[in-house]
XYZ file of C-alpha atoms in Angstrom:
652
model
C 23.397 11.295 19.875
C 24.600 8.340 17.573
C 21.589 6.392 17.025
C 23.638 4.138 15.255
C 25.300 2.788 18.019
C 22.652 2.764 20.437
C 21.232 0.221 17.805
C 24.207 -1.816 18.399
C 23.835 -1.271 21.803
C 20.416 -2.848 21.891
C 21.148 -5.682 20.070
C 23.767 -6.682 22.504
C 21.336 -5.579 25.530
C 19.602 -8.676 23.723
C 22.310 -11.252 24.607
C 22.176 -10.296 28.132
C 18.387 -10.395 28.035
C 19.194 -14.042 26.876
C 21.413 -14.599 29.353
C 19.257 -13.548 32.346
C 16.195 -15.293 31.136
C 18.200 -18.685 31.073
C 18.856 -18.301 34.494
C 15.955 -17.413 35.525
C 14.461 -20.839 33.594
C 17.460 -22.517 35.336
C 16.850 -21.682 38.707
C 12.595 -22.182 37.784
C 13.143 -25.651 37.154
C 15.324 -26.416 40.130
C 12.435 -24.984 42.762
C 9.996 -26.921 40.453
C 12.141 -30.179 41.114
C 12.496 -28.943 44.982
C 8.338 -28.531 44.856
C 7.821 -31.887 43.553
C 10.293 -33.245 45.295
C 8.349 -32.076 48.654
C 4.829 -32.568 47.441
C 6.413 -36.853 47.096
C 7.977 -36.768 50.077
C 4.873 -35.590 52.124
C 2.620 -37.305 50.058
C 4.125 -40.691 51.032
C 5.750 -40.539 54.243
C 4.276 -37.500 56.536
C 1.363 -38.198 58.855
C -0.501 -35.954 60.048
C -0.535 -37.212 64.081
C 3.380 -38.389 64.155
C 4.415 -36.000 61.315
C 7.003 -37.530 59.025
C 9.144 -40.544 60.251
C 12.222 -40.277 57.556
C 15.235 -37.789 57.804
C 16.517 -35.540 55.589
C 17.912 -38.160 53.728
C 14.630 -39.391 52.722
C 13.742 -36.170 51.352
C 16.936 -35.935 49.232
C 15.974 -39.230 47.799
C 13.436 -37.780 45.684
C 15.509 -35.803 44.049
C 16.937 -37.774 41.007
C 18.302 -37.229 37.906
C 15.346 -38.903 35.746
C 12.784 -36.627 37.454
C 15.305 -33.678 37.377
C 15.656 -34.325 33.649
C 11.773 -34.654 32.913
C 10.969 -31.845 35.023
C 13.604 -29.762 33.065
C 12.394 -30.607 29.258
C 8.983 -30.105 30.676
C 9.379 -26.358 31.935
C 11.638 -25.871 29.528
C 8.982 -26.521 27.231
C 6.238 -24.497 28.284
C 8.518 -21.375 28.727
C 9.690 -21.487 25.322
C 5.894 -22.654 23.915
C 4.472 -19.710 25.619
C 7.290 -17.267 24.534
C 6.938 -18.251 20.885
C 3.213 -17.669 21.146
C 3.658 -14.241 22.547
C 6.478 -13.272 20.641
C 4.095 -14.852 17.214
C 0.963 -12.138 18.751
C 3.422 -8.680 19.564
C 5.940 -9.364 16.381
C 2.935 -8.414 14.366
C 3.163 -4.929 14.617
C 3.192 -2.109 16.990
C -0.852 -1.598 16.504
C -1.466 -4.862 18.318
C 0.026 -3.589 21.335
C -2.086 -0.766 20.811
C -5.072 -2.237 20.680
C -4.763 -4.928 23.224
C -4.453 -1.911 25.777
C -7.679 -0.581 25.044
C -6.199 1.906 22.028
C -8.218 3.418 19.662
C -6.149 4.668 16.088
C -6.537 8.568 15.909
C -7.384 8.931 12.023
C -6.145 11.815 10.269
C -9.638 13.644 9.259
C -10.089 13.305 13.229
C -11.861 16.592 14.219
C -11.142 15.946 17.928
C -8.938 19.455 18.519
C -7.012 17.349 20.949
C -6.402 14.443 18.599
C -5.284 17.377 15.476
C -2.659 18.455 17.732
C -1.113 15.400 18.782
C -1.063 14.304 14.951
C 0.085 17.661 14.038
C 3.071 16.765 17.188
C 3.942 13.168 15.329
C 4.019 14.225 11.915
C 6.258 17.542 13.016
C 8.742 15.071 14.863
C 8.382 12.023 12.078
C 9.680 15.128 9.529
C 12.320 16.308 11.513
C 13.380 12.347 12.136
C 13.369 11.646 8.769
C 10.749 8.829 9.473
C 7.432 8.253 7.869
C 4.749 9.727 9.898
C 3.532 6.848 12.357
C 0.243 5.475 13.129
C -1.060 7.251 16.377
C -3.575 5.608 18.967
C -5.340 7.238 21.761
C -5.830 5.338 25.147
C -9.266 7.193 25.763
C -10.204 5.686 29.268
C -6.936 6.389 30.983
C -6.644 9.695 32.729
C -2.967 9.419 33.345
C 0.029 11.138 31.900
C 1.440 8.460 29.513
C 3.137 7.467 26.134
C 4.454 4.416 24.367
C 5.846 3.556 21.487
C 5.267 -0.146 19.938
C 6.741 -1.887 16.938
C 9.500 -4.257 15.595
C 11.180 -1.975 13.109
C 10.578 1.702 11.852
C 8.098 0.579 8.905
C 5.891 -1.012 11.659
C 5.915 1.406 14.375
C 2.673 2.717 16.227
C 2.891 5.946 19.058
C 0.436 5.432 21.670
C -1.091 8.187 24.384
C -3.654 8.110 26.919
C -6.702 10.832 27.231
C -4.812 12.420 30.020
C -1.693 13.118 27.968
C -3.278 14.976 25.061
C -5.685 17.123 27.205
C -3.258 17.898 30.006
C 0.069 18.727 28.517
C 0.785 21.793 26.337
C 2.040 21.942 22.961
C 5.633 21.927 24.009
C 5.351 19.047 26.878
C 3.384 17.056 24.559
C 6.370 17.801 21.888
C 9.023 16.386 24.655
C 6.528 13.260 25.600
C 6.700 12.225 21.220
C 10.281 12.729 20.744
C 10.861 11.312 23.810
C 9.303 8.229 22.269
C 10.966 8.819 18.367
C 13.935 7.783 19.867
C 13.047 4.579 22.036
C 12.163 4.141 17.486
C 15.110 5.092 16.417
C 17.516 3.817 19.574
C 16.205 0.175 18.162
C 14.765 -0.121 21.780
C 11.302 -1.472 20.091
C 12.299 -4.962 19.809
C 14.511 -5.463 22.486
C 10.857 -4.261 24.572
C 8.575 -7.109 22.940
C 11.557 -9.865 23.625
C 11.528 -8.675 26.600
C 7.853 -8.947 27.337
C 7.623 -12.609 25.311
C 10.449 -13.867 26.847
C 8.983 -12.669 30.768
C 5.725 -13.905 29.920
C 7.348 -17.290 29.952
C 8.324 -17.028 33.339
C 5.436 -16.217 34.671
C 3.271 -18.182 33.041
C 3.333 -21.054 35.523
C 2.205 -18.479 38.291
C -0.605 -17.998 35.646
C -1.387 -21.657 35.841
C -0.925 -21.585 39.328
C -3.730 -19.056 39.841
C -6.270 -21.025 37.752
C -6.125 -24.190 40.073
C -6.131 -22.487 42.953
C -9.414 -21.177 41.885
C -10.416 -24.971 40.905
C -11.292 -24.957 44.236
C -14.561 -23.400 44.101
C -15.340 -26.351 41.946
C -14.337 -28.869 45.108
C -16.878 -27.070 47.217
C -20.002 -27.925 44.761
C -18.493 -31.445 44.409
C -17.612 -30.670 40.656
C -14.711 -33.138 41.058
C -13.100 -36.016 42.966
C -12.236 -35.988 46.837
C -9.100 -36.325 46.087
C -8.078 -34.398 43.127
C -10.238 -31.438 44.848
C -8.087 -31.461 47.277
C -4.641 -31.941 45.369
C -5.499 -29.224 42.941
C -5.185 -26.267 44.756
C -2.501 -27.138 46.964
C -0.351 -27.958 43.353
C -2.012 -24.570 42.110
C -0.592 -23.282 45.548
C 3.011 -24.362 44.696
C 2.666 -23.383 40.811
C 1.646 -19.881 42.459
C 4.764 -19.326 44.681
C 6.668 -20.379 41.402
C 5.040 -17.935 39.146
C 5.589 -15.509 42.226
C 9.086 -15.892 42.505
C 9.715 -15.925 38.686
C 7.623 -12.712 38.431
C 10.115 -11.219 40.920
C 13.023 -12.192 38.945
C 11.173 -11.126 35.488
C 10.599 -7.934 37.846
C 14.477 -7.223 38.418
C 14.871 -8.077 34.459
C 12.659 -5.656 33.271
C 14.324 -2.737 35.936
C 17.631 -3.577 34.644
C 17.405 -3.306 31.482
C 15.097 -0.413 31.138
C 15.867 2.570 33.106
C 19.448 3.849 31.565
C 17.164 3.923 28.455
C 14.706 6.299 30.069
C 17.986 8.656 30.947
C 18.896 8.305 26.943
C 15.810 8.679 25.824
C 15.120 11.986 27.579
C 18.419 12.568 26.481
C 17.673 12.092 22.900
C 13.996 13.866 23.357
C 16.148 17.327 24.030
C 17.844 16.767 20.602
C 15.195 16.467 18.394
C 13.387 19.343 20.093
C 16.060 21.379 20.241
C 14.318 22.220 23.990
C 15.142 20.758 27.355
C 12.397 22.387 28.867
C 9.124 21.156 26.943
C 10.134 17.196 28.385
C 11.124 18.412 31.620
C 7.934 20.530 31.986
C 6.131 17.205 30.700
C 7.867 15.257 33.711
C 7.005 18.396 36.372
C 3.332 18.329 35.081
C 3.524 14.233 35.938
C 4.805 14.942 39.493
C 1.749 17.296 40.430
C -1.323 15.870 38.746
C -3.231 13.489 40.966
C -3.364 10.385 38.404
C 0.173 10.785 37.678
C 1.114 8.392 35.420
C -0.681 5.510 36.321
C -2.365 3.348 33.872
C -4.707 0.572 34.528
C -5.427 -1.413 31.329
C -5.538 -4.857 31.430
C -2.246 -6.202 29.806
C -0.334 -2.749 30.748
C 1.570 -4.214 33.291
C 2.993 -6.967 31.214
C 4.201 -3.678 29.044
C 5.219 -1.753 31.631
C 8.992 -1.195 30.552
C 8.071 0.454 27.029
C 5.563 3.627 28.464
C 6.614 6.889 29.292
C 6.131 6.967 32.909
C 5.825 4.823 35.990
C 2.481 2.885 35.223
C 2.217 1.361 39.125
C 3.413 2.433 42.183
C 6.229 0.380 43.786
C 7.031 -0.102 47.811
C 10.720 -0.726 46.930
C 12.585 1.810 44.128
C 14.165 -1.716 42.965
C 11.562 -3.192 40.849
C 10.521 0.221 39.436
C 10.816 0.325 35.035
C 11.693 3.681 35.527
C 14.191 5.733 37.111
C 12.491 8.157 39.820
C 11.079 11.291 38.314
C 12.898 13.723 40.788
C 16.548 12.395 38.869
C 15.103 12.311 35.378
C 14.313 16.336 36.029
C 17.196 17.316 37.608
C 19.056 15.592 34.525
C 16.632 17.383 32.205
C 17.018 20.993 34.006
C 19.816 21.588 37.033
C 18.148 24.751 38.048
C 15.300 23.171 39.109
C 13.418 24.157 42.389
C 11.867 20.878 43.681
C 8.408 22.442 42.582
C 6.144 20.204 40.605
C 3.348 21.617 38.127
C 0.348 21.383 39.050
C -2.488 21.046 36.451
C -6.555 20.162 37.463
C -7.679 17.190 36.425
C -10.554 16.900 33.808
C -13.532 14.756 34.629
C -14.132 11.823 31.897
C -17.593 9.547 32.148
C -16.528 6.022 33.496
C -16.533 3.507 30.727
C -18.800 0.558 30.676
C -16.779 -1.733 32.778
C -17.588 -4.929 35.142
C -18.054 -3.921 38.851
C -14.495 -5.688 39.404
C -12.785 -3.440 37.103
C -14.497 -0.376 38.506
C -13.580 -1.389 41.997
C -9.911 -1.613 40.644
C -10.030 1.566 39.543
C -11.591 3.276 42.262
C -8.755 1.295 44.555
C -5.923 2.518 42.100
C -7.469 6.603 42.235
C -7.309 6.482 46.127
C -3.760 4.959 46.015
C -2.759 7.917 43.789
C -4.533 10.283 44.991
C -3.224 9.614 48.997
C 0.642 8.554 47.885
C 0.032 12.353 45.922
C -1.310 14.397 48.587
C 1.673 13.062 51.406
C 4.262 14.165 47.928
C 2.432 17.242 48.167
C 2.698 17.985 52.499
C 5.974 16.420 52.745
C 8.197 17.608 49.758
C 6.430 19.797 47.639
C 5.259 23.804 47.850
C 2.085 25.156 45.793
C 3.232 25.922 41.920
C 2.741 29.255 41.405
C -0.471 30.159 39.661
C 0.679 31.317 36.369
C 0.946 27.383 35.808
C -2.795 27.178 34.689
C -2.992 30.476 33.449
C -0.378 29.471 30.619
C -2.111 26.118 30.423
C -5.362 27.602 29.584
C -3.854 30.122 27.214
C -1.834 26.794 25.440
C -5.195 24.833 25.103
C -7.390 27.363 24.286
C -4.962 27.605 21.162
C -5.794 24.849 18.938
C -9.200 26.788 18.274
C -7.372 28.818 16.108
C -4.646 27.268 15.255
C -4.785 25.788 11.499
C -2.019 22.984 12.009
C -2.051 21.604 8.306
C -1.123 25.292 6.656
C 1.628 25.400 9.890
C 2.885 21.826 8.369
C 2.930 23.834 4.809
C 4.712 26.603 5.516
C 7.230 24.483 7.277
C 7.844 21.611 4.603
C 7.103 24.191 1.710
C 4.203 22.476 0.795
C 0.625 24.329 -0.537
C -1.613 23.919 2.168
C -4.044 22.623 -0.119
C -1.495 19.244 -0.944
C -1.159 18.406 2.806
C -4.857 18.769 3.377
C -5.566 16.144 0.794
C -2.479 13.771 2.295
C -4.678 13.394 5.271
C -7.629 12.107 3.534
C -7.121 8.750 1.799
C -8.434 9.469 -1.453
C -6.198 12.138 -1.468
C -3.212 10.753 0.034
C -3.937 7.748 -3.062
C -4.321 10.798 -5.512
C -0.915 12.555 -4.527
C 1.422 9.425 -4.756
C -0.172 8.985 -7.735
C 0.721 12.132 -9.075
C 4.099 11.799 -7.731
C 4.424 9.029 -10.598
C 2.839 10.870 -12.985
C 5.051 11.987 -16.099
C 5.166 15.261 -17.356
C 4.931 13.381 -21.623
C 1.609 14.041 -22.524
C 1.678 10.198 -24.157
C 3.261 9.122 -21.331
C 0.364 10.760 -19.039
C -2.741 10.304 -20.898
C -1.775 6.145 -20.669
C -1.138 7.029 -17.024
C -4.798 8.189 -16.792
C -5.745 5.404 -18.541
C -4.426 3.553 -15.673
C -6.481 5.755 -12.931
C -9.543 5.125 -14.666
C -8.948 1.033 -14.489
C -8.303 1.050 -11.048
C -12.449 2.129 -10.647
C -11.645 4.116 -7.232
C -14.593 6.568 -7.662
C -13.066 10.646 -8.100
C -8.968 9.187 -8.061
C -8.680 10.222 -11.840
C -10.377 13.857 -11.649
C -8.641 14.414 -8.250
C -5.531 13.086 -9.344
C -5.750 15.111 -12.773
C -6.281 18.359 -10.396
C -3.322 17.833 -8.228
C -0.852 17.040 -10.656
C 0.037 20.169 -11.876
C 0.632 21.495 -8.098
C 3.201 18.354 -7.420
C 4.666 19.000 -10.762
C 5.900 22.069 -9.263
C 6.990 20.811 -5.687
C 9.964 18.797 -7.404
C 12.049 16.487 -6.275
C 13.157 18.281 -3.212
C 9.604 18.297 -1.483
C 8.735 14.405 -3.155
C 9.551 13.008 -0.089
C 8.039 15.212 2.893
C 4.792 15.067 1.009
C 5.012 11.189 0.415
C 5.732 11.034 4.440
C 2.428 13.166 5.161
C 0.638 10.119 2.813
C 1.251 7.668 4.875
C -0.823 7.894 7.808
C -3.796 8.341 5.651
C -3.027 5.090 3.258
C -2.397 3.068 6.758
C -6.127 3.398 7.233
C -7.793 1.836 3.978
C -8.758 -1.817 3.800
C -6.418 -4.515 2.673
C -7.991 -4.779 -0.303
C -7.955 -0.885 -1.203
C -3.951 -1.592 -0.257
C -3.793 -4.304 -2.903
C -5.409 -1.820 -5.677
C -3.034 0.842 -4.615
C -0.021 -1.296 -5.067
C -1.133 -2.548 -8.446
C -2.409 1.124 -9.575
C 1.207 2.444 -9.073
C 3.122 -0.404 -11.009
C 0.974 0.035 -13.638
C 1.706 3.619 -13.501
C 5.636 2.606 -13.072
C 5.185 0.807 -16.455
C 3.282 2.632 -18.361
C 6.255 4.296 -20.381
C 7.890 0.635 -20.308
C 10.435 1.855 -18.326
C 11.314 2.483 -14.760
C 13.214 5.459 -13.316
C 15.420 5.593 -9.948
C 13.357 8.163 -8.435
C 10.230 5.989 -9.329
C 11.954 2.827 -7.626
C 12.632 4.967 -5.035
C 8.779 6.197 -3.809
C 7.413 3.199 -4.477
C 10.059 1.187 -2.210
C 8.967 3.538 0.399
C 5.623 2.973 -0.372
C 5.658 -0.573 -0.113
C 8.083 -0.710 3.048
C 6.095 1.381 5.191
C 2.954 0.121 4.286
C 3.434 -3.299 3.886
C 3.734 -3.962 7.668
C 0.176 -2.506 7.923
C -1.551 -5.289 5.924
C 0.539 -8.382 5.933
C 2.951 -10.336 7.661
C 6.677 -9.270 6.940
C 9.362 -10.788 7.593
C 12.386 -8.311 8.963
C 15.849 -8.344 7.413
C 18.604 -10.903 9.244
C 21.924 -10.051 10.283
C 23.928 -12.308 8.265
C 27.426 -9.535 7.112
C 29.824 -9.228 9.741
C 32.163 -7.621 7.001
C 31.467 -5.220 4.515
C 34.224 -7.498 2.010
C 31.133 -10.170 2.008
C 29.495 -6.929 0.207
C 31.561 -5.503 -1.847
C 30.107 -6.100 -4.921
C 26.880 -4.890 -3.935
C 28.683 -1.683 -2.458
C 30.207 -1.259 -6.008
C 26.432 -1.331 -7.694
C 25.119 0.836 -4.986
C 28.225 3.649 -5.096
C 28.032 3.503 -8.833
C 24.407 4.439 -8.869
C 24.423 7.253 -6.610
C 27.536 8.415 -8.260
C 25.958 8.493 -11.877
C 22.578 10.128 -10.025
C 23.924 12.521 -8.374
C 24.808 15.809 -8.809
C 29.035 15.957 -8.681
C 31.374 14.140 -10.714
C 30.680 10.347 -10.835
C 34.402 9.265 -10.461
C 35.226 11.586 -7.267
C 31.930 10.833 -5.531
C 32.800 6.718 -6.246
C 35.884 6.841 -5.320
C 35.395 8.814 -2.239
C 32.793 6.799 -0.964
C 34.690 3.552 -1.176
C 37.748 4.794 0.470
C 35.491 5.783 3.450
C 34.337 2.005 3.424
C 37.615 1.009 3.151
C 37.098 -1.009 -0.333
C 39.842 1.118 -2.406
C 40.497 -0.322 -5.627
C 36.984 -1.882 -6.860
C 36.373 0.433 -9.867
C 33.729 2.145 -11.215
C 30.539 0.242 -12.780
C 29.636 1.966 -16.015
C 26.002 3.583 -16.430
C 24.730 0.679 -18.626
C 25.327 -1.600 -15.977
C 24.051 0.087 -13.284
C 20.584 -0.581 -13.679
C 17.297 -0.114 -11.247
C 16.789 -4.112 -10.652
C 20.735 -4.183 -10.273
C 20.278 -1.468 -7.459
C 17.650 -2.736 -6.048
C 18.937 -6.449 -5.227
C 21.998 -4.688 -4.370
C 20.199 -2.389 -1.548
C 18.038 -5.663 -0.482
C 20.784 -7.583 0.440
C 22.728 -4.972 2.157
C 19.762 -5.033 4.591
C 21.345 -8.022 6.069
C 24.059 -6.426 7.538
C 25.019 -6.261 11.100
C 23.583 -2.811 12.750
C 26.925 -0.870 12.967
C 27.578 -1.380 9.386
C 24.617 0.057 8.170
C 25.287 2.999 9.485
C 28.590 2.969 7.905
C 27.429 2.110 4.437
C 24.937 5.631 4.462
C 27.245 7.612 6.226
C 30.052 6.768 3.212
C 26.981 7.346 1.023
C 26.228 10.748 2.082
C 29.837 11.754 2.252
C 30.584 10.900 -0.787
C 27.327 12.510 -2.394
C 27.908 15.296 -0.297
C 31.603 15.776 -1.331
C 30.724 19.711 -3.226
C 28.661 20.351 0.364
C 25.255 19.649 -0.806
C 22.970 16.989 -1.237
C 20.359 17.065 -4.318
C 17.066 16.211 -3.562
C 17.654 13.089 -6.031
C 20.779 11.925 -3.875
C 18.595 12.561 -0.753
C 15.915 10.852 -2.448
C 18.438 7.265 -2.593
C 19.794 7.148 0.246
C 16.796 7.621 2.339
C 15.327 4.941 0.111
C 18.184 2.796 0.868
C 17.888 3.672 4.691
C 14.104 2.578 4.800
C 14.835 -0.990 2.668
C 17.817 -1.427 5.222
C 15.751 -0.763 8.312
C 18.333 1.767 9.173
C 16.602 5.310 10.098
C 19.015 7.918 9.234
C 17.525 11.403 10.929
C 21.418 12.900 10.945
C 22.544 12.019 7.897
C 19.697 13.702 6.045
């Protein structure tokens, strides 16, 4: 799967998103003019004994291009006031979403055995992505099957799951479920799903509106307001209404459109991280024979629909669906398969403390998908066989034993007592620390000097202890066990953030000097944490050509081929033959310096997508030119891949 692409792919998705949403506003404002037009016409000439005495003539002469002008700029208007304001609210990170659907942020010291295996599930895939591990939230009143994944770029990016999906799927389905969302990260399908939902917001907005005066008229009936605005207001809230209706059904088509072949590659892409077909199409089979399905009923999910997992609604007609039906995403998953669903008892969860309304909603929604289930289950489906639950049971009775952090050891080559501490965050603050540490006992006793400034209570003594233990990790293991940090530091307080960015430039500086690999962890630091505590603004694509960067190319080659591990001339050259730049010549050590490299790598994060990839993939060749990447050439180019917003699972 070339992510790459995909990314370029989405971006252009984007222009038709554009492109249908203009129409959509077009055609909005010319049934607003038609509205007005008939709310005139009746308003002046129709009587309610002899009915209306002018022809259609008459009606056509409301229509003019003054009012069709004002009515325009004023739609126009409120669309793209009320997209800005949405698009302001979800561009500030995926934990927004999150949290405006009722999710609650699973914290690493969680001792929920439900919770440690889904975090055990996203830091396993966020390794094996190459990604920093992502915040995870937990939907806990929603007894569906579901997933989502919310953010603008990587550095930003939350994974959500209801209650149902952690307690219902085993370790393998709930494996297929998170990659299957890793990619919708890594596909760049993220931001293309909050335009999306700002820019349909827009259109429905107006039915919104609509809604609210049609309820003004409870205020006519205790005389809150005028005869005759009482009686004008709902039957304008009645035409604003049928607006919002009609542009709902065209957001509706949108948001089917453009969503569903992503489902197929995300599935797709699920299977290659996993290295299993199975564990997603079990996940999907599961889905198919548990009552709730996949249904969801928090407030703003329907908005959202087009970025979860599953189907959150049932639909009458296939056509407005966000999702392709589940019978063709298994059958692409797994040919052999039977028609038989898997069926899996649902748990009982107390009801949360919710307004009668909300409860009757919910009750409504249960016998919905509990009858449209039981007709799946006479008409098309036979009984699963029963070793179903019996492996279920045996796969959840597991994380009782299970001790996922020295599993997460053993695989990264990490001591167990290291990643225990990375998911605490005095610990996690303790280990980067460490990683900055220097091994010159000058050098190091300033560095402590440093610790013991910062006044976080235990960080020097703890940080003292673990040193020794990172010491001997090395470069190769620097960055898995800065990954397994991250989680942990999203969780302080801003103001804990701003000590821990200080503590580790002073740290940086304290030998009045700083090193690649130092630039290096503490850009990946700052990028993925940054989007936790403030505002940041993404990179722009500005470099259609990779001439406009030539020179920054040239600093950027030239450092990884004086880092690196083969010979600095061959690794140069080759890289910037594979760019296509032959001829620019090789900078000399002295004047390859970090800040050099570093306003280099900045501004290459303003080129287009597909060049991006191109730039890494001629980095990694060219490092990789004697077959092997050393952990400090590994360490730069993912580095360069998290400034440039430009995951890189392949090429690492």
């Amino acid at each position: 799967m070339d992510f790459f692409q995909q990314q370029d792919i989405a971006r252009r998705n984007t222009r038709v998103l554009v492109l249908l949403f203009s129409l959509s506003v077009l055609v909005l404002i010319l049934l607003t003019n038609a509205v007005v037009a008939a709310f005139l016409f009746f308003g002046d000439d129709y009587n309610v004994y002899s009915g209306s005495r002018a022809t259609m003539q008459g009606f056509l002469s409301y229509f003019t291009w003054q009012r069709f002008g004002g009515i325009g700029m004023a739609v126009t208007a409120v669309v793209a006031l009320v997209v800005l304001v949405r698009w302001i609210q979800l561009s500030t990170g995926g934990k927004v979403v999150a949290e405006s659907m009722g999710g609650e942020r699973i914290l690493p010291q969680t001792r929920d055995k439900a919770e440690r295996r889904c975090l055990n599930v996203v830091e396993e895939m966020a390794l094996a992505a190459n990604m920093p591990v992502p915040a995870v939230y937990v939907m806990n009143h929603e007894r569906g099957i579901n997933a989502f994944a919310a953010g603008i770029v990587p550095a930003d990016a939350v994974i959500a799951v209801t209650r149902g999906t952690i307690d219902h799927l085993k370790r393998s389905e709930l494996q297929g479920v998170i990659a299957h969302e890793f990619s919708h990260i890594l596909n760049g399908d993220m931001r293309l799903n909050i335009r999306l939902a700002a820019m349909l917001k827009g259109i429905t907005f107006i039915g919104d509106v609509g809604h609210i005066l049609l309820r003004s008229n409870n205020r006519v009936r205790t005389g809150a307001s005028s005869r005759g605005q009482g009686a004008a207001l709902p039957i304008l809230g009645l035409a604003l209404w049928a607006l919002g209706w009609l542009g709902g059904v065209a957001a509706g088509f949108i948001k089917a459109g453009i969503s569903r072949q992503k489902e197929y590659l995300a599935d797709a892409s699920a299977v290659q991280f996993t290295r299993d077909a199975s564990g997603i199409a079990d996940a999907l089979k599961v889905i198919g024979g548990y009552i709730p399905g996949s249904l969801v009923h928090a407030a703003r999910a329907a908005e959202m629909s087009h970025i979860f997992f599953g189907q959150i609604e049932h639909h009458l007609w296939q056509v407005f669906a966000t999702h392709p039906p589940l019978q063709k995403r298994i059958r692409r998953l797994d040919g052999n398969w039977d028609g038989r669903y898997i069926q899996r008892k649902p748990k009982h969860y107390p009801n949360p403390n919710t307004s009668a309304a909300a409860t009757a909603g919910h009750e409504r929604a249960s016998i919905v998908a509990a009858a449209m289930a039981s007709m799946a289950a006479v008409e098309q489906l036979k009984p699963s066989p029963p070793a179903a639950d019996a492996d279920f049971a045996e796969d959840a009775a597991d994380p009782v034993a299970t001790d996922y952090e020295a599993e997460t050891a053993e695989d990264e080559g990490i001591p167990v007592a290291l990643v225990r501490h990375s998911h605490e965050p005095l610990g996690a603050h303790a280990l980067v620390s460490a990683l900055l540490m220097s091994p010159e006992e000058d050098i190091y006793q300033r560095q402590m000097t440093v610790l013991q400034a910062a006044q976080t209570r235990g960080l020097p003594e703890l940080a003292h202890t673990l040193y020794p233990a990172v010491a001997a990790l090395g470069a190769p293991r620097r960055l898995p066990l800065l990954e397994l940090c991250l989680p942990a530091l999203k969780s302080i307080s801003f103001k804990q953030y701003r000590n821990l960015k200080n503590t580790l430039l002073r740290l940086i500086q304290a030998d009045a000097r700083i090193e690649l690999h130092e630039w290096c962890l503490y850009q990946l630091v700052r990028h993925y944490l940054d989007p936790e505590f403030i505002q940041v603004k993404p990179s722009r694509a500005r470099h259609k050509r990779l001439q406009r960067v030539a020179k920054e190319l040239q600093v950027a080659l030239s450092v990884l081929a004086h880092e690196g591990g083969g010979h600095a001339e061959t690794v140069y050259q080759l890289g910037m033959q594979e760019l296509g730049l032959s001829g620019v010549a090789l900078l000399p050590r002295e004047q390859c310096s970090v800040a050099a490299f570093s306003k280099a790598v900045h501004e290459l994060a303003d080129c287009y997508p597909l060049l991006k990839p191109r730039v890494l993939k001629a980095m990694s060749l060219a490092a990789g030119e004697d077959d092997h990447l050393t952990p400090e050439e590994k360490e730069i180019i993912a580095a360069m891949a998290a400034v440039m917003d430009c995951p890189s699972p392949e090429l690492l």
